[in-house]
Amino acid sequence: MGWLRRLLGGGRVELDPARQQALLRDARQSYGAHAQLRFPDQVDAITALLSDDDGLVVAAGIVCEAAEEAHAGLQAQAQEVFRRTGRRLLVHRRNYRPLWKEAGPALRWPLGALPGGLHPYAQLTAAVAVVGARADRLERVTDPQPVVTRLFEVLDLTTAGWEFGRVRVDTDSARLVERLTDTGARVLAAMDDPPRLPPAVREMMRRNHRIAVYDPAGPRVVGELNLGARLRETLLA
């Protein structure tokens, strides 16, 4: 419980829950699919908004909220499949890949329509970036264990969506995965007792194929990503 000792110990951290609520409300209402800004510009603006300790708490909360809502969405989809067909689908948070391998065509990518209004390529990408940039402060303001767990859960959901859920791999989606990878590594490095990498991440690390990355506005391929190599380079460094 090093995070709790740091929170209660020396170098007192002054946090303002009311300000955190205001920051979250601003990030939620001012940005997303409805905003008249490209997603990279939204990410920059939200990152600047969440630039202090209160912003770091909000960013960690956004990551956890997105993962919780996505998990609840998949559970609801699995229940609907059972109601319609009698087919049981197992939803395991530590590894979503078996679920997507079995039932990908029957599932909707849950991060694409989160009920709380967070967008994966706006608020979520920015929140992940904020947590990564200030990973050395995370234990001073909250418990990093659930945060890093949810980071890797979102990474699992995003990459499984690429492979099995018809989620288009464009530069916005690739940017989210890059930020998740870098931030996961930084948070693990800052923890006293980091957890093991989850099974889904270890499986992806064994892959070595290249993924085409598309322009968000059209069919043009603008780059490529070797996800397995990227994960190995970052998480095993």
Backbone as a ProteinNet text record, in pm:
[ID]
protein_1_A
[PRIMARY]
MGWLRRLLGGGRVELDPARQQALLRDARQSYGAHAQLRFPDQVDAITALLSDDDGLVVAAGIVCEAAEEAHAGLQAQAQEVFRRTGRRLLVHRRNYRPLWKEAGPALRWPLGALPGGLHPYAQLTAAVAVVGARADRLERVTDPQPVVTRLFEVLDLTTAGWEFGRVRVDTDSARLVERLTDTGARVLAAMDDPPRLPPAVREMMRRNHRIAVYDPAGPRVVGELNLGARLRETLLA
[TERTIARY]
83.9	0	87.3	194.4	283	210.1	110.5	35.7	-33.9	-88.5	-159.6	-62.2	55	156	199.5	215.5	254.7	144.4	20.1	-92.4	-106.5	-80.8	-99.1	29.3	142.1	270.8	315.5	449.1	507.8	472.6	494.3	464.8	316.5	239.6	93.9	43.4	-47.7	-108.6	-244.4	-263.3	-390.2	-478.3	-587.5	-681.4	-815.1	-883.8	-1009.8	-1117.7	-1198.1	-1300.4	-1398	-1432	-1524.8	-1461.4	-1334	-1265.5	-1253.8	-1231.1	-1224.3	-1355.9	-1466	-1596.4	-1614	-1566.6	-1577.7	-1490.5	-1370	-1281.4	-1343	-1397.6	-1459.4	-1578.8	-1659.1	-1776.3	-1732.8	-1629.1	-1579	-1526.3	-1446.4	-1390.6	-1500.5	-1602.6	-1710.2	-1799.6	-1832.4	-1930.9	-1871.1	-1746.7	-1688.7	-1621.4	-1598.4	-1522	-1592.9	-1548.9	-1610.3	-1651.1	-1738.9	-1778.6	-1849.5	-1915	-1990.8	-1903.9	-1781.7	-1695.7	-1643.5	-1631.4	-1585.1	-1432.5	-1366.4	-1221.2	-1177.8	-1064.4	-1008.1	-971.1	-974.9	-945.6	-807.1	-701	-571.1	-574	-649.2	-660.1	-738.7	-842	-916.3	-827	-746.7	-656.3	-561.7	-506.5	-415.7	-487.6	-610	-684.5	-719.7	-764.1	-800.8	-677.2	-567.1	-442	-399.3	-411.1	-378	-474.2	-601	-701.2	-669.7	-618.1	-595.6	-447.7	-388.3	-242.9	-188	-274.9	-224.4	-272.5	-255	-290.8	-439.8	-523.5	-666.8	-697.9	-630	-648.3	-602.8	-495.9	-448	-551.9	-614.9	-721.9	-836.5	-872.9	-980.3	-941	-818	-772	-776.8	-729.4	-735.1	-879.4	-968.6	-1109.9	-1171.6	-1131	-1182.7	-1142	-1015.3	-969.7	-1053.5	-1074.3	-1150.2	-1296.8	-1355	-1495.2	-1515.1	-1425.2	-1437.6	-1431.1	-1338.3	-1326	-1449.5	-1499.7	-1618.2	-1738.7	-1758.6	-1874.4	-1861.4	-1740.5	-1720.7	-1749	-1703.4	-1728.9	-1878.9	-1946.9	-2091.3	-2161.7	-2113	-2172.7	-2156.1	-2039	-2017.8	-2102.9	-2115.3	-2202.2	-2346.2	-2393.1	-2528.9	-2544.2	-2442.6	-2449	-2451.8	-2370.5	-2369.6	-2506	-2569.1	-2701.9	-2805.1	-2790.8	-2883.6	-2865.4	-2740.8	-2716.2	-2778.8	-2765.1	-2825.3	-2977	-3034.2	-3181.1	-3233	-3159.8	-3206.7	-3176.6	-3063.6	-3016.9	-2995.3	-2990.1	-2955.6	-2806.7	-2727.4	-2581.7	-2519.9	-2440	-2375	-2236.4	-2211.7	-2081.2	-2019.7	-1894.4	-1825.7	-1747.2	-1770.1	-1705.2	-1604.8	-1477.6	-1371.3	-1291.2	-1287.6	-1224.7	-1073.5	-1010	-864.5	-819.2	-909.6	-874.7	-1002.1	-1026.2	-1143.7	-1124.4	-1001.8	-975.8	-1053.6	-1064.9	-1145.6	-1290.2	-1347.5	-1484.6	-1492.8	-1399.3	-1403.4	-1372.9	-1282.2	-1254.2	-1379.2	-1456.2	-1574.6	-1691.6	-1708.9	-1835.1	-1815.8	-1696.3	-1670.7	-1777.9	-1823.5	-1925.5	-2057.7	-2082.8	-2208.7	-2198.3	-2079.1	-2057.8	-2032.6	-2072.8	-2038.2	-1921.9	-1828.6	-1715.9	-1765.9	-1752.7	-1819.9	-1758.7	-1631.9	-1571	-1622.6	-1686.6	-1733	-1858.4	-1930.4	-2056	-2073.7	-1983.1	-1991	-2107.4	-2189.5	-2309.2	-2281.1	-2163.1	-2131.4	-2083.2	-2073.7	-2037.9	-1889.9	-1804.9	-1662	-1632.8	-1543.2	-1505.9	-1366.1	-1346.4	-1215.5	-1100.9	-1127.2	-1018.9	-1007.1	-1090.1	-1083.4	-1051.8	-1156.4	-1132.2	-1045.8	-1070.8	-996.5	-848.9	-821.5	-682.4	-610.3	-676.5	-614.7	-589.8	-685.8	-669.3	-551.5	-538.8	-426.4	-294.9	-290.9	-169.9	-135.3	-234.7	-211.6	-154.8	-212.4	-163.3	-18.8	11.9	147.1	247.3	210.6	301.9	332	239.8	257.3	252.3	302.6	297.6	369.2	474.3	548.2	468.3	359.3	272.7	150.6	125.4	-1.4	-20.7	84.4	71.4	48.8	75.6	52.5	-93.5	-173.2	-310.8	-415	-376.3	-473.1	-399.5	-474.1	-417.5	-388.7	-262.8	-233.1	-274.6	-297.8	-327	-450.4	-566.7	-682.3	-663.1	-584.2	-563.5	-486	-376.2	-296.9	-374.5	-455.7	-539.7	-636.4	-698.7	-794.9	-725.6	-605	-529.5	-511.2	-468.6	-445.1	-576.7	-683.2	-814.5	-859.3	-840.5	-876.6	-787.7	-659.3	-570.5	-620.8	-659.9	-716	-841.2	-932.6	-1057.1	-1031.6	-936.7	-911.3	-848.3	-747.6	-679.3	-763.8	-844.6	-937.9	-1042.1	-1083.3	-1174.7	-1113	-984.2	-914.8	-921.7	-888.6	-869.5	-1000.6	-1097.2	-1218.7	-1347.6	-1341.7	-1464.1	-1484.4	-1407.3	-1424.3	-1400.4	-1319.6	-1282.4	-1169.5	-1189.2	-1092.5	-966.1	-852.4	-724.5	-681.4	-724.7	-680.8	-582.5	-537.7	-435.9	-489	-618.4	-675.1	-674.1	-713.7	-714.4	-572.4	-481.2	-341.5	-280.9	-318.7	-268.7	-314.4	-438.6	-486.8	-403.1	-377.5	-300.3	-156.9	-96.1	39.6	41.6	-55.9	-60.3	-85.1	-172.3	-198.3	-71.7	2.4	124.7	228.7	254.5	354.4	314.5	187.6	141.2	143.7	100.4	108.2	249.2	347.1	486.8	532.6	494.1	537.5	475.4	349.8	285.6	347.2	369.5	433.7	570.8	647.7	782.5	780.2	673	664.5	609.2	558.1	495	598.3	575.7	661.7	649.6	528.9	502.8	413	467.3	382.6	324.4	202.1	140.2	198.7	173.2	212.5	127.3	183	105.1	-9	-127.1	-241.6	-224	-298.7	-282.9	-300.9	-396.6	-420.4	-298.3	-235	-116.8	-1.7	16.6	124.5	102	-24.3	-53.2	-19.4	-57.4	-29	120.9	196.2	340.3	409.5	346.3	405.9	381.2	299.2	269.5	379.1	389.2	493.9	450.4	320.5	273.4	248.1	250.1	233.4	88.1	38.2	-101	-102.6	-179.7	-193	-272.4	-227.2	-292.8	-345.8	-475.7	-543.9	-562.9	-578.5	-620	-764.1	-793.6	-931.3	-1034.4	-990.9	-1085.1	-1100.5	-1030.3	-1040.6	-974.9	-964	-915.1	-763.4	-691.7	-547.1	-471.8	-380.6	-291.3	-179.9	-160.1	-61.6	53.4	48.4	155.8	126.9	208.3	187.2	237.7	189.4	225.1	249.1	364.7	392	361.8	240.4	194.4	275.7	301.4	376.8	514.2	585.1	717.4	710.2	608.2	592.3	568.8	485.5	459.6	585.4	658	780.3	882.7	903.2	1002.1	968.9	839.3	797.4	780.7	715.5	679.2	787.2	882.3	990.3	1122.4	1118.4	1242.1	1297.1
-121	0	125.9	123.5	237.9	364.7	352	470.6	537.3	455.9	513.1	580.2	518	580.7	714.4	718.7	844.4	949	903.7	996.7	1056.4	974.6	1019.5	1072.7	1046.8	1081.9	1221.2	1236.6	1368	1422.3	1553	1618.1	1615.6	1671.9	1664.6	1710.7	1634.1	1667.3	1730.6	1850.9	1921	1893.6	1822.6	1790.7	1858.6	1891.7	1966	1887.9	1807.3	1726.9	1809.3	1928.9	2012.9	2054.4	2087.8	2123.8	2003	1887	1766.5	1743.2	1764.9	1748.1	1849.2	1971.6	2074.6	2039.1	1989.9	1949	1834.1	1737.8	1623.2	1667.6	1756.6	1805.7	1879.5	1960.8	2034.3	1937.5	1839.7	1742.6	1661.2	1626.6	1542.9	1620.7	1744.4	1820.4	1896.2	1937	2023	1945.5	1816.7	1738.6	1607.6	1543.4	1418.1	1425	1333.6	1325.5	1451.9	1524.1	1642.6	1766.7	1764.5	1883.4	1909.2	2035.1	2073.7	2084.8	1980.3	1973.6	1833.5	1822.6	1690.5	1625	1493.9	1424.8	1458	1466.5	1504.3	1641.1	1736.1	1868.5	1860.9	1776.4	1756.8	1695.9	1598.9	1535.2	1639	1724.6	1828.8	1922.1	1960.8	2054.6	1990.6	1866.3	1798.8	1772.7	1737.4	1714.7	1842.5	1956.5	2083.9	2114.6	2079.1	2102.4	2024.1	1902.7	1812.3	1809.6	1925.9	1934.8	1932.3	1928.3	1929.3	1804.6	1801.1	1681.5	1651.7	1754.1	1729.4	1673.6	1724.9	1671.1	1527.9	1492.7	1354.8	1261.3	1303.7	1223.2	1205.1	1312.6	1304.2	1210.5	1220.8	1135.2	988.3	957	818.2	770.7	860	824.2	799.8	876.8	857	719.5	681.3	549	439.9	451.7	348.9	348.1	467.3	475.1	410.6	439.6	382.3	230.4	176.3	30.6	-30.6	33.4	-19.3	-19.5	89.9	98.2	0.1	-17.3	-113.2	-255.3	-287.6	-421.5	-444.6	-345.4	-357.8	-372.6	-300.5	-311.8	-450.3	-509.8	-645.4	-747.2	-729.1	-819.3	-810.7	-689.3	-672.3	-736.9	-725.5	-789.9	-942.1	-994.6	-1139.5	-1188.6	-1112.7	-1150.1	-1145.4	-1047	-1036.6	-1153.3	-1193.1	-1309.5	-1434.3	-1450.3	-1565.9	-1561.4	-1442.6	-1430.3	-1468.2	-1428.3	-1452.5	-1593.5	-1649.2	-1774	-1888.5	-1858.8	-1962.6	-1989.6	-1914.7	-1932	-1852.1	-1918.4	-1851.8	-1802.8	-1676.2	-1616.5	-1574.1	-1613.8	-1580.5	-1451.4	-1356.7	-1226.1	-1218	-1235.6	-1230.9	-1102.8	-1020.6	-889.5	-897.8	-999.4	-1007.8	-1051.7	-1107.1	-1148.5	-1156.2	-1054.1	-1050.6	-1125.5	-1161.9	-1219.1	-1348.3	-1442.1	-1561.6	-1529	-1429.6	-1387.2	-1335.9	-1249.5	-1192.3	-1296.5	-1390.3	-1497	-1580.8	-1604.6	-1689.4	-1616.6	-1489.8	-1423.3	-1285	-1255.6	-1121.7	-1066.5	-1139.5	-1084.3	-1050.6	-1112.4	-1086.9	-972.1	-915.6	-814.2	-677	-574	-435.9	-393	-317.8	-268.7	-172.9	-206.1	-126.7	9.9	29.6	160.6	265.6	223.7	317.5	393.6	347.7	414.3	402.6	463.7	457.7	543.7	490.1	563.2	694.9	707.6	832.4	943.1	915.3	1018.4	1034.9	950.9	958.7	899.2	963.2	910.8	850.3	732.1	667.6	747.3	827.3	898.1	1043.3	1084.1	1220	1213.8	1205.6	1207.6	1091.2	970.2	854.8	862.6	893.3	905.5	1012.9	1126	1233.9	1190.6	1122.7	1077.5	982.5	891.4	797.8	874.1	975.9	1056.3	1129.8	1183.8	1255.2	1160.7	1043.2	945.9	907.6	888	851.4	962	1085.4	1197.7	1222.5	1185.6	1213	1084.2	977	846.6	848.3	929.8	936.1	1004	1072.8	1138.1	1054.6	948.4	877.9	823.7	764.6	709	815.9	941.9	1049.5	1090	1053.7	1102.5	990.4	866.4	757.1	624.3	516.1	381.9	349.4	324.8	299.2	160.1	66.2	-71.9	-81.4	-29.4	-39.1	41	148.4	229.7	150.6	86.4	10.8	-111.3	-170.5	-282.7	-239.4	-123.2	-74.8	-26.7	26.5	62.1	-58.8	-170.4	-289.8	-352.4	-332.6	-381.1	-305.5	-174.1	-95.5	-132.6	-158.4	-203.9	-335.1	-427.2	-555.4	-532	-449.8	-423.8	-360.4	-267.6	-197	-289.1	-363	-449.2	-569.6	-622.1	-729	-676.7	-551	-489.9	-480.1	-447.5	-446.1	-583	-685.3	-818	-891.2	-875.9	-956.9	-875.7	-745.1	-666.9	-564.1	-573.1	-482.8	-336	-312.8	-175.7	-132.1	-21.6	26.3	77	33.9	77.8	204.7	319	445.9	513.1	630.4	695.7	731.9	761.4	791.2	667.3	553.2	428.5	385.8	398.4	362.5	452.6	580.3	672.5	628.2	585	535.4	416.8	322.1	203.6	240.6	333.3	378.4	441.2	524.8	590.4	487.6	392.3	288.5	208.7	175.1	97.7	175.8	298.9	380.6	408.4	442.2	475	351.8	236.9	115.2	88.8	105.3	82.1	181.9	307.8	410	389.3	351.3	328.5	206.3	99.5	-18.5	16.7	96.3	132.2	215.8	290.2	377	306.4	184.1	113.3	35.9	28.4	-50.2	-199.5	-244.7	-387.8	-404.2	-388.5	-391.5	-529.4	-536.4	-665.8	-726.2	-854.3	-919.9	-865.9	-872.4	-835.7	-935.1	-888.1	-978.2	-1071	-1182	-1281.4	-1223.8	-1135.2	-1080.2	-1005.1	-928.3	-852.5	-947.3	-1049.9	-1145.4	-1219.3	-1249.1	-1313.6	-1221.5	-1095.2	-1001.2	-980.7	-988.6	-968.3	-1078.7	-1193.5	-1303.6	-1291.2	-1194	-1175.1	-1092	-1101.6	-1026	-984.8	-954.4	-915	-764.8	-710	-566.7	-533.6	-426.5	-384.7	-253.3	-246.5	-123	-20.8	102.9	213.7	311.1	344.2	423.1	568.6	651.5	789.9	788.3	859.5	859.5	911.3	994.6	1058.7	986	874.4	809.7	673.3	612.3	475.6	463.3	574.4	572.3	514.7	422	370	471.6	512.6	616	564.2	438.3	382.6	239	183.7	48.2	35.3	-65.7	-88	-236.5	-270.3	-406.6	-407.7	-445.7	-433.1	-519.8	-644.4	-731.6	-676.2	-630.1	-572.9	-447.6	-364.8	-240.5	-272.4	-370.8	-408.2	-464.2	-548.2	-606.2	-497	-407.1	-300.9	-212.9	-189	-92.7	-158.4	-273.3	-333.6	-424.4	-466.5	-551.3	-475.5	-345.4	-265.7	-258.8
0	0	0	-81.6	-88.1	-126.9	-215.8	-259.4	-142.4	-47.9	65.4	161.7	182	266.8	209.5	77.4	15	26.3	10.4	16.3	156.2	259.5	397.3	459.2	393.1	450.5	415.2	403.9	380.4	244	228.4	101.1	71.5	161.1	151.8	14.4	-42.1	-170.5	-145.4	-194.8	-178	-299.6	-277.3	-384.5	-358.5	-466.3	-458.7	-534	-463.6	-531.6	-614.5	-568.1	-644.8	-777.4	-774	-898.1	-989.8	-933.3	-1014.1	-1088.4	-1020.5	-1085.6	-1198.6	-1176	-1279.7	-1400.2	-1375.1	-1485	-1564.1	-1493.3	-1561.1	-1643.6	-1588.2	-1660.6	-1787.3	-1776.4	-1892.9	-1998.7	-1956.5	-2051.5	-2118.1	-2041.7	-2095.8	-2191.1	-2155.1	-2232.6	-2351.1	-2340.2	-2443.7	-2555.6	-2534.1	-2631	-2661.5	-2768.1	-2810.9	-2957.1	-2999.1	-3139.5	-3187.2	-3093.7	-3132.5	-3148.8	-3099.3	-3102.6	-3244.5	-3279	-3412.2	-3414	-3368.4	-3366.3	-3404.8	-3472.5	-3498.5	-3365.3	-3362.2	-3236.8	-3182	-3264	-3205.4	-3137.6	-3194.5	-3132.9	-3001.7	-2998.6	-2874.7	-2766.9	-2806.7	-2709.8	-2650.6	-2734.5	-2684.8	-2587.3	-2620.8	-2535.5	-2401.6	-2402.9	-2277.6	-2193.1	-2257.8	-2184.6	-2111.9	-2178	-2114.1	-1999.3	-2016.6	-1912	-1785.4	-1801.3	-1687.3	-1649.3	-1632.7	-1622.3	-1479.8	-1377.2	-1239.6	-1166.3	-1034.4	-958.2	-963.9	-957	-971	-1109.6	-1211.2	-1345.2	-1356.7	-1285.5	-1286.6	-1224.9	-1117.3	-1057.1	-1155.7	-1224.4	-1324.1	-1437.5	-1484.7	-1593.8	-1553.2	-1433.5	-1385.8	-1377.3	-1334.9	-1326.2	-1463	-1562.9	-1698.8	-1751	-1730.7	-1773.4	-1708.2	-1576.6	-1505.2	-1547.1	-1566.2	-1608.6	-1745.3	-1838.4	-1972.3	-1967.1	-1888.9	-1878.4	-1813.4	-1707.7	-1638.5	-1732.5	-1805.2	-1894	-2010.3	-2061.4	-2169.8	-2122	-2002	-1946.9	-1928.8	-1872.6	-1853.6	-1988.8	-2090.6	-2222.7	-2282.7	-2264.9	-2316.6	-2241.5	-2110.7	-2034.8	-2085.3	-2110.9	-2161.7	-2299.4	-2383.4	-2514.8	-2501.2	-2409.3	-2388.9	-2339.9	-2251.9	-2203.3	-2315.6	-2404.3	-2516.3	-2612.8	-2637.9	-2724	-2662.1	-2530.2	-2463.8	-2472.9	-2455.3	-2461.8	-2599.9	-2703.7	-2840.8	-2889.6	-2848.1	-2909	-2811.4	-2681.2	-2583.7	-2575.5	-2648.4	-2649.5	-2536.5	-2452.9	-2340.4	-2381.3	-2355.8	-2382	-2249.1	-2226.4	-2102.3	-2120	-2029.5	-2035.3	-1920.7	-1951.3	-1851	-1868.1	-1766.3	-1778.7	-1798.1	-1744.8	-1755.6	-1894.8	-1971.2	-2107.4	-2190.7	-2271.5	-2357.6	-2489.4	-2521.6	-2653.3	-2680.6	-2584.3	-2613.5	-2649.1	-2580.9	-2612.6	-2755.7	-2795.7	-2929.7	-3036.2	-3006.6	-3103	-3128.6	-3022.6	-3035.2	-3099.4	-3064.4	-3100.6	-3161.5	-3215.3	-3267.3	-3359.2	-3460.7	-3551	-3482.2	-3366.8	-3296.1	-3197	-3180.7	-3078	-3140	-3066.1	-3099.7	-3011.4	-3068.2	-2990	-2883.1	-2754.3	-2651.4	-2626.5	-2662.3	-2639.5	-2736.8	-2844.6	-2945.1	-2907.9	-2806.5	-2767.3	-2616.6	-2541.8	-2396	-2346.2	-2255.1	-2213.7	-2143.1	-2081.6	-2013.4	-2105.2	-2235.1	-2331.5	-2357.1	-2297.9	-2325.2	-2462.4	-2537	-2668.4	-2659.3	-2717.7	-2703.4	-2762.5	-2868.9	-2935.9	-2891	-2794.9	-2741.3	-2591.9	-2507.1	-2362.4	-2314.7	-2368.6	-2319.6	-2359.8	-2486.2	-2529.4	-2449.7	-2427.3	-2349.4	-2205.5	-2145.2	-2007.2	-1994.3	-2089.3	-2087.7	-2098.4	-2184.5	-2200.3	-2071.1	-2002.8	-1877.4	-1771.8	-1759	-1661.2	-1693.7	-1822	-1858.7	-1832.2	-1864.6	-1846.2	-1699	-1610.9	-1467.8	-1386	-1445.8	-1378.2	-1244.3	-1232.9	-1107.2	-996.8	-1030.6	-931.8	-897.4	-972.9	-958.9	-818.2	-760.3	-626.1	-519.7	-552.9	-456.4	-450.2	-551.4	-555.8	-556.9	-590.6	-596.6	-595.6	-584	-591.1	-738.1	-775.8	-917	-964.5	-870.6	-911	-1001.5	-960.8	-1051.2	-1178.9	-1174.1	-1293.5	-1398.6	-1357.9	-1455.9	-1504.3	-1417.3	-1459.8	-1568.7	-1551	-1649.9	-1776.9	-1765.1	-1885.1	-1976	-1916.8	-1997.2	-2042.9	-1965.8	-2009.6	-2135.3	-2136.2	-2254.1	-2372.4	-2347.1	-2454.5	-2514.2	-2430	-2474.4	-2559.1	-2510.1	-2582.3	-2718.8	-2724.3	-2849.5	-2952.6	-2913.3	-3009.4	-3048.1	-2955	-2992.2	-3089.9	-3071.8	-3167.5	-3306.1	-3312.4	-3441.4	-3508.6	-3430.6	-3488.3	-3516	-3426	-3435.3	-3448.7	-3422.1	-3414	-3522	-3631.1	-3745.2	-3709	-3605.5	-3571	-3663.6	-3731.3	-3830.8	-3761.2	-3808.1	-3751.6	-3823.7	-3772.1	-3830.8	-3734.4	-3769.8	-3687.3	-3548.9	-3535.8	-3404.5	-3315.8	-3373	-3297.7	-3262.4	-3358.3	-3332.4	-3225.4	-3225.6	-3123.8	-2985.2	-2971.5	-2842.9	-2796.5	-2885.1	-2847.2	-2811.2	-2886.1	-2852.6	-2713.6	-2683.3	-2551.8	-2440.7	-2465.5	-2365.2	-2336.2	-2440.7	-2423.8	-2344.9	-2385.7	-2317	-2172.3	-2151.1	-2016.2	-1926	-1977.6	-1898.1	-1849.9	-1939	-1901.6	-1795.9	-1809.8	-1715.4	-1577.3	-1573.4	-1443.9	-1375.9	-1450.1	-1391.6	-1335.3	-1408.8	-1364.4	-1236.7	-1215.7	-1098.4	-975.1	-990.8	-879.8	-797.6	-666.2	-577.5	-606.4	-630.3	-650.3	-772.3	-892.4	-1013.2	-1037.2	-1088.7	-1118.5	-1245.9	-1265	-1389.7	-1504.9	-1622.9	-1740.5	-1759.1	-1798.3	-1813.7	-1933.7	-1935.7	-2043.8	-2183.2	-2201.9	-2335.9	-2386.5	-2300.2	-2341.2	-2371.3	-2288.1	-2313.5	-2446.3	-2478.5	-2606.5	-2722.3	-2712.8	-2820.6	-2838.7	-2730.1	-2738.3	-2817.6	-2829.9	-2905.5	-3055.6	-3094.1	-3236	-3301.4	-3433.7	-3502.1	-3642.8	-3659	-3790.9	-3794.5	-3914.5	-3933.1	-3966.1	-3907.4	-3923.5	-3999.9	-4107.4	-4183.7	-4102.2	-4104.7	-4034.1	-4138.8	-4128.3	-4230.8	-4187.5	-4286.6	-4266.1	-4213.8	-4104.2	-4052.4	-4151.1	-4246.7	-4338.7	-4471.1	-4489.2	-4618.8	-4620.7	-4740.5	-4752.6	-4761.9	-4753.4	-4776.5	-4657.3	-4682.1	-4578.7	-4556.9	-4430.7	-4401.2	-4315.6	-4277.4	-4195.7	-4160.6	-4072.9	-4026.9	-3884.3	-3815.9	-3675.7	-3653.7	-3601	-3555.3	-3406.1	-3371.4	-3234	-3138.8	-3175.9	-3087.8	-3056.9	-3161.3	-3140.4	-3054.1	-3078.5	-3000	-2853.4	-2825.2	-2686.9	-2621.3	-2691.8	-2634.4	-2603.3	-2699.1	-2680.9	-2561.7	-2542	-2438.4	-2302	-2298.2	-2170.3	-2112.9	-2195.5	-2145.6	-2135.7	-2156.4	-2150.7	-2008.4
[MASK]
+++++++++++++++++++++++++++++++++++++++++++++++++++++++++++++++++++++++++++++++++++++++++++++++++++++++++++++++++++++++++++++++++++++++++++++++++++++++++++++++++++++++++++++++++++++++++++++++++++++++++++++++++++++++++++++++++++++++++++++

